[in-house]
GROMACS .gro file of C-alpha atoms in nm:
model
  270
    1MET     CA    1   0.830   4.620   0.388
    2SER     CA    2   0.981   4.873   0.159
    3ILE     CA    3   1.330   4.956   0.137
    4THR     CA    4   1.466   5.297   0.007
    5SER     CA    5   1.801   5.336  -0.173
    6HIS     CA    6   2.066   5.481   0.022
    7SER     CA    7   2.120   5.860  -0.035
    8ARG     CA    8   2.513   5.874  -0.024
    9PRO     CA    9   2.677   5.821  -0.374
   10VAL     CA   10   2.916   5.515  -0.426
   11ILE     CA   11   3.304   5.623  -0.492
   12GLY     CA   12   3.511   5.285  -0.669
   13VAL     CA   13   3.853   5.324  -0.534
   14THR     CA   14   4.125   5.175  -0.721
   15LEU     CA   15   4.377   4.975  -0.546
   16ASP     CA   16   4.790   4.913  -0.572
   17SER     CA   17   4.912   4.581  -0.583
   18GLU     CA   18   5.204   4.379  -0.486
   19GLU     CA   19   5.350   4.037  -0.613
   20SER     CA   20   5.404   3.757  -0.328
   21GLY     CA   21   5.619   3.831  -0.033
   22GLY     CA   22   5.596   4.085   0.261
   23TYR     CA   23   5.242   4.058   0.336
   24ALA     CA   24   5.155   3.733   0.196
   25ASP     CA   25   5.293   3.437   0.010
   26SER     CA   26   5.037   3.511  -0.294
   27PRO     CA   27   4.981   3.834  -0.460
   28TRP     CA   28   4.786   4.088  -0.296
   29TYR     CA   29   4.625   4.421  -0.275
   30ALA     CA   30   4.732   4.755  -0.093
   31LEU     CA   31   4.568   5.090  -0.005
   32ARG     CA   32   4.625   5.321   0.264
   33GLN     CA   33   4.339   5.362   0.491
   34ASN     CA   34   4.281   5.736   0.463
   35TYR     CA   35   4.174   5.687   0.078
   36MET     CA   36   3.865   5.538   0.245
   37ALA     CA   37   3.823   5.713   0.518
   38CYS     CA   38   3.825   6.045   0.380
   39LEU     CA   39   3.567   5.959   0.175
   40ALA     CA   40   3.339   5.805   0.421
   41GLU     CA   41   3.406   6.177   0.633
   42LEU     CA   42   3.286   6.350   0.343
   43GLY     CA   43   2.941   6.168   0.297
   44ALA     CA   44   3.044   5.915   0.013
   45VAL     CA   45   3.060   5.490   0.041
   46PRO     CA   46   3.419   5.387  -0.056
   47LEU     CA   47   3.395   5.078  -0.278
   48ALA     CA   48   3.720   4.923  -0.301
   49LEU     CA   49   3.791   4.813  -0.718
   50PRO     CA   50   4.032   4.474  -0.764
   51HIS     CA   51   4.226   4.442  -1.112
   52ILE     CA   52   3.974   4.218  -1.287
   53GLY     CA   53   3.914   4.388  -1.644
   54GLU     CA   54   3.623   4.183  -1.732
   55LEU     CA   55   3.417   4.287  -1.457
   56ALA     CA   56   3.495   4.693  -1.526
   57ASP     CA   57   3.122   4.749  -1.651
   58GLU     CA   58   2.965   4.574  -1.379
   59PHE     CA   59   3.198   4.791  -1.135
   60LEU     CA   60   3.132   5.121  -1.307
   61ALA     CA   61   2.721   4.992  -1.267
   62LEU     CA   62   2.775   4.994  -0.914
   63CYS     CA   63   2.954   5.356  -0.901
   64ASP     CA   64   2.871   5.732  -0.878
   65GLY     CA   65   3.221   5.839  -0.894
   66ILE     CA   66   3.569   5.685  -0.958
   67ILE     CA   67   3.891   5.767  -0.786
   68VAL     CA   68   4.222   5.636  -0.948
   69THR     CA   69   4.446   5.645  -0.648
   70GLY     CA   70   4.834   5.685  -0.641
   71GLY     CA   71   5.095   5.411  -0.540
   72ALA     CA   72   5.420   5.211  -0.625
   73PHE     CA   73   5.393   5.210  -0.996
   74ASP     CA   74   5.423   5.410  -1.329
   75VAL     CA   75   5.277   5.419  -1.643
   76PRO     CA   76   5.416   5.200  -1.889
   77PRO     CA   77   5.607   5.483  -2.187
   78GLU     CA   78   5.481   5.273  -2.457
   79LEU     CA   79   5.120   5.417  -2.388
   80PHE     CA   80   5.281   5.749  -2.448
   81ASN     CA   81   5.457   5.616  -2.778
   82GLU     CA   82   5.823   5.628  -2.584
   83GLN     CA   83   6.103   5.382  -2.491
   84GLN     CA   84   6.179   5.341  -2.126
   85SER     CA   85   6.440   5.553  -2.042
   86SER     CA   86   6.490   5.553  -1.641
   87ASP     CA   87   6.574   5.232  -1.446
   88GLN     CA   88   6.353   5.401  -1.162
   89ILE     CA   89   6.024   5.306  -1.335
   90ARG     CA   90   5.810   5.029  -1.174
   91LEU     CA   91   5.564   4.889  -1.411
   92LYS     CA   92   5.235   4.657  -1.304
   93PRO     CA   93   5.043   4.569  -1.576
   94ALA     CA   94   4.764   4.414  -1.443
   95ARG     CA   95   4.674   4.717  -1.249
   96THR     CA   96   4.734   4.965  -1.549
   97GLN     CA   97   4.505   4.746  -1.769
   98PHE     CA   98   4.233   4.740  -1.503
   99GLU     CA   99   4.244   5.106  -1.443
  100THR     CA  100   4.246   5.187  -1.834
  101ALA     CA  101   3.895   4.994  -1.886
  102ILE     CA  102   3.767   5.184  -1.560
  103VAL     CA  103   3.890   5.523  -1.648
  104LYS     CA  104   3.756   5.482  -2.015
  105GLY     CA  105   3.469   5.365  -1.898
  106ALA     CA  106   3.391   5.645  -1.671
  107MET     CA  107   3.475   5.887  -1.929
  108ILE     CA  108   3.190   5.762  -2.163
  109ARG     CA  109   2.965   5.789  -1.889
  110ASP     CA  110   3.075   6.113  -1.789
  111MET     CA  111   3.095   5.974  -1.453
  112PRO     CA  112   3.278   6.203  -1.229
  113LEU     CA  113   3.679   6.109  -1.207
  114LEU     CA  114   3.928   6.218  -0.998
  115GLY     CA  115   4.283   6.111  -1.065
  116ILE     CA  116   4.556   6.116  -0.741
  117CYS     CA  117   4.926   6.130  -0.830
  118GLY     CA  118   4.953   5.820  -1.048
  119GLY     CA  119   4.627   5.846  -1.123
  120GLU     CA  120   4.609   6.185  -1.275
  121GLN     CA  121   4.943   6.063  -1.471
  122LEU     CA  122   4.723   5.795  -1.628
  123LEU     CA  123   4.437   6.009  -1.737
  124ALA     CA  124   4.694   6.259  -1.917
  125VAL     CA  125   4.835   5.988  -2.117
  126LEU     CA  126   4.471   5.811  -2.181
  127THR     CA  127   4.348   6.141  -2.315
  128GLY     CA  128   4.693   6.190  -2.559
  129GLY     CA  129   4.958   6.356  -2.308
  130THR     CA  130   5.315   6.229  -2.229
  131LEU     CA  131   5.496   6.197  -1.945
  132ILE     CA  132   5.825   6.297  -1.752
  133GLN     CA  133   5.970   5.968  -1.696
  134HIS     CA  134   6.201   6.077  -1.421
  135ILE     CA  135   6.192   6.424  -1.307
  136PRO     CA  136   6.566   6.456  -1.174
  137ASP     CA  137   6.661   6.312  -1.514
  138ALA     CA  138   6.437   6.568  -1.701
  139LEU     CA  139   6.473   6.894  -1.475
  140PRO     CA  140   6.779   6.895  -1.302
  141ALA     CA  141   6.714   7.181  -1.127
  142ALA     CA  142   6.366   7.080  -1.005
  143LEU     CA  143   6.219   7.115  -0.672
  144GLU     CA  144   6.225   6.800  -0.456
  145HIS     CA  145   5.909   6.611  -0.561
  146SER     CA  146   5.960   6.294  -0.377
  147THR     CA  147   6.135   6.136  -0.085
  148THR     CA  148   6.387   5.917  -0.157
  149LEU     CA  149   6.298   5.632   0.028
  150ASP     CA  150   5.951   5.442   0.069
  151THR     CA  151   5.726   5.689  -0.042
  152GLU     CA  152   5.431   5.534  -0.046
  153ASN     CA  153   5.467   5.380   0.276
  154ALA     CA  154   5.644   5.633   0.440
  155GLY     CA  155   5.533   5.595   0.800
  156GLY     CA  156   5.713   5.853   1.028
  157LYS     CA  157   5.915   5.994   0.736
  158ILE     CA  158   5.921   6.390   0.646
  159ARG     CA  159   5.765   6.395   0.296
  160ALA     CA  160   5.884   6.614   0.031
  161ARG     CA  161   5.647   6.957   0.019
  162HIS     CA  162   5.626   7.264  -0.182
  163GLN     CA  163   5.406   7.517  -0.303
  164VAL     CA  164   5.147   7.465  -0.586
  165GLU     CA  165   4.961   7.777  -0.781
  166ILE     CA  166   4.601   7.699  -0.887
  167LEU     CA  167   4.527   7.846  -1.226
  168GLU     CA  168   4.284   8.108  -1.276
  169ASN     CA  169   3.962   8.011  -1.531
  170THR     CA  170   4.005   7.638  -1.435
  171GLN     CA  171   3.735   7.447  -1.276
  172LEU     CA  172   3.984   7.339  -0.983
  173GLY     CA  173   4.029   7.753  -0.942
  174LYS     CA  174   3.655   7.750  -0.899
  175LEU     CA  175   3.651   7.494  -0.648
  176VAL     CA  176   3.925   7.566  -0.373
  177SER     CA  177   3.932   7.903  -0.188
  178THR     CA  178   4.351   7.998  -0.198
  179ARG     CA  179   4.549   8.025  -0.514
  180ASN     CA  180   4.888   7.927  -0.358
  181TYR     CA  181   4.917   7.684  -0.081
  182GLN     CA  182   5.165   7.368   0.001
  183VAL     CA  183   5.096   7.036  -0.118
  184ASN     CA  184   5.258   6.726  -0.007
  185SER     CA  185   5.459   6.553  -0.285
  186SER     CA  186   5.514   6.197  -0.347
  187HIS     CA  187   5.619   6.142  -0.727
  188HIS     CA  188   5.904   6.093  -0.955
  189GLN     CA  189   5.739   6.126  -1.279
  190ALA     CA  190   5.506   6.420  -1.399
  191VAL     CA  191   5.307   6.537  -1.710
  192LYS     CA  192   5.493   6.664  -1.989
  193THR     CA  193   5.221   6.754  -2.254
  194LEU     CA  194   4.840   6.744  -2.255
  195GLY     CA  195   4.636   6.601  -2.501
  196PRO     CA  196   4.320   6.774  -2.692
  197GLY     CA  197   4.040   6.909  -2.464
  198CYS     CA  198   4.257   6.879  -2.120
  199ARG     CA  199   4.410   7.200  -1.945
  200ILE     CA  200   4.648   7.276  -1.676
  201ASN     CA  201   4.491   7.383  -1.343
  202ALA     CA  202   4.787   7.353  -1.101
  203LEU     CA  203   5.186   7.408  -1.133
  204ALA     CA  204   5.465   7.408  -0.923
  205ALA     CA  205   5.699   7.681  -0.869
  206ASP     CA  206   5.928   7.496  -1.087
  207GLY     CA  207   5.715   7.455  -1.357
  208VAL     CA  208   5.602   7.113  -1.302
  209ILE     CA  209   5.259   7.055  -1.377
  210GLU     CA  210   5.063   6.951  -1.068
  211GLY     CA  211   4.716   6.926  -1.210
  212ILE     CA  212   4.531   6.866  -1.488
  213GLU     CA  213   4.123   6.869  -1.605
  214CYS     CA  214   3.940   6.797  -1.884
  215ASP     CA  215   3.705   7.012  -2.120
  216ASP     CA  216   3.371   6.883  -2.185
  217TYR     CA  217   3.321   6.651  -1.882
  218PHE     CA  218   3.119   6.720  -1.544
  219PHE     CA  219   3.402   6.654  -1.355
  220CYS     CA  220   3.725   6.510  -1.456
  221MET     CA  221   4.038   6.562  -1.328
  222GLY     CA  222   4.356   6.497  -1.165
  223VAL     CA  223   4.606   6.627  -0.892
  224GLN     CA  224   4.978   6.524  -0.823
  225TRP     CA  225   4.926   6.535  -0.453
  226HIS     CA  226   4.729   6.354  -0.222
  227PRO     CA  227   4.438   6.534  -0.135
  228GLU     CA  228   4.293   6.223   0.077
  229TYR     CA  229   4.540   6.355   0.394
  230LEU     CA  230   4.287   6.638   0.409
  231GLN     CA  231   4.606   6.838   0.533
  232HIS     CA  232   4.443   7.151   0.414
  233GLU     CA  233   4.089   7.308   0.375
  234GLN     CA  234   4.142   7.295   0.003
  235ASP     CA  235   4.187   6.911  -0.025
  236ARG     CA  236   3.870   6.916   0.173
  237GLN     CA  237   3.717   7.126  -0.093
  238LEU     CA  238   3.847   6.947  -0.372
  239LEU     CA  239   3.706   6.602  -0.235
  240SER     CA  240   3.384   6.767  -0.137
  241ALA     CA  241   3.307   6.892  -0.489
  242PHE     CA  242   3.388   6.550  -0.633
  243ILE     CA  243   3.162   6.409  -0.378
  244ALA     CA  244   2.891   6.643  -0.482
  245ALA     CA  245   2.973   6.590  -0.833
  246ALA     CA  246   2.893   6.234  -0.770
  247SER     CA  247   2.615   6.290  -0.586
  248HIS     CA  248   2.466   6.464  -0.869
  249TYR     CA  249   2.528   6.159  -1.106
  250ARG     CA  250   2.368   5.974  -0.884
  251ALA     CA  251   2.051   6.139  -0.902
  252ALA     CA  252   2.067   6.209  -1.298
  253ARG     CA  253   2.096   5.848  -1.261
  254ARG     CA  254   1.817   5.743  -1.090
  255SER     CA  255   1.568   6.048  -1.264
  256SER     CA  256   1.650   5.890  -1.607
  257GLY     CA  257   1.599   5.522  -1.470
  258LYS     CA  258   1.239   5.626  -1.348
  259ALA     CA  259   1.164   5.821  -1.640
  260MET     CA  260   1.260   5.524  -1.878
  261ALA     CA  261   1.045   5.240  -1.619
  262GLN     CA  262   0.746   5.494  -1.654
  263ALA     CA  263   0.790   5.527  -2.035
  264MET     CA  264   0.815   5.159  -2.053
  265ASN     CA  265   0.482   5.135  -1.832
  266GLN     CA  266   0.324   5.374  -2.055
  267SER     CA  267   0.386   5.181  -2.388
  268HIS     CA  268   0.277   4.832  -2.230
  269GLY     CA  269  -0.005   5.009  -2.137
  270ASN     CA  270  -0.141   5.156  -2.494
   0.00000   0.00000   0.00000
């Protein structure tokens, strides 16, 4: 009996983590269900990735795309050569160490990569950029980019919302059908500067960077809002394009594997 490989792309999804207390008396992982549900709805197989750095390569071998999620954490300022200047920063070293390995590994493989909220910020830093450590401190006149309480677990609470402009001549601009639309907003940090080979693809009206993408990669992008809620057709378009890129990566990998197997069989037959 022959078994054919599944046609759906596998998307590795990073987890948030919490110390003991609340849900459990030992450390635990956390992730909103809609991260996984939207991927399954749009035709992918979501795979949760625990923070086990020594298994990063093995995880990447199972995946056709990576989503680095948001959560109740911040990127350490030391990663962009700054001292911590805000008491609002919350660090999770094990998460950041693991996601750093996953992002770098995905980029080396040119595997489709999408950073969401804190995932976008980490992508910016790992490609040579810097962050605004706390938007209200750096930009007192900025729009409201975050609710004040329990942003990531805000069941029933009204989140901040604002317009974004999707910039022309960007990959994101080619993927979504509207140049201006309203997005959810749940972040107190933001990208300040970009490294070489990266560009801005979305801006808020106050000038805060809301999206970035990396040139010379098949699909390497980050957005500051949370498209996994599928609140707009543009969110669906973005995630569908990411999943299509992962499908392309999967097909190319299978094709190259078959070509290698054929070459090895031919060499053994000579």
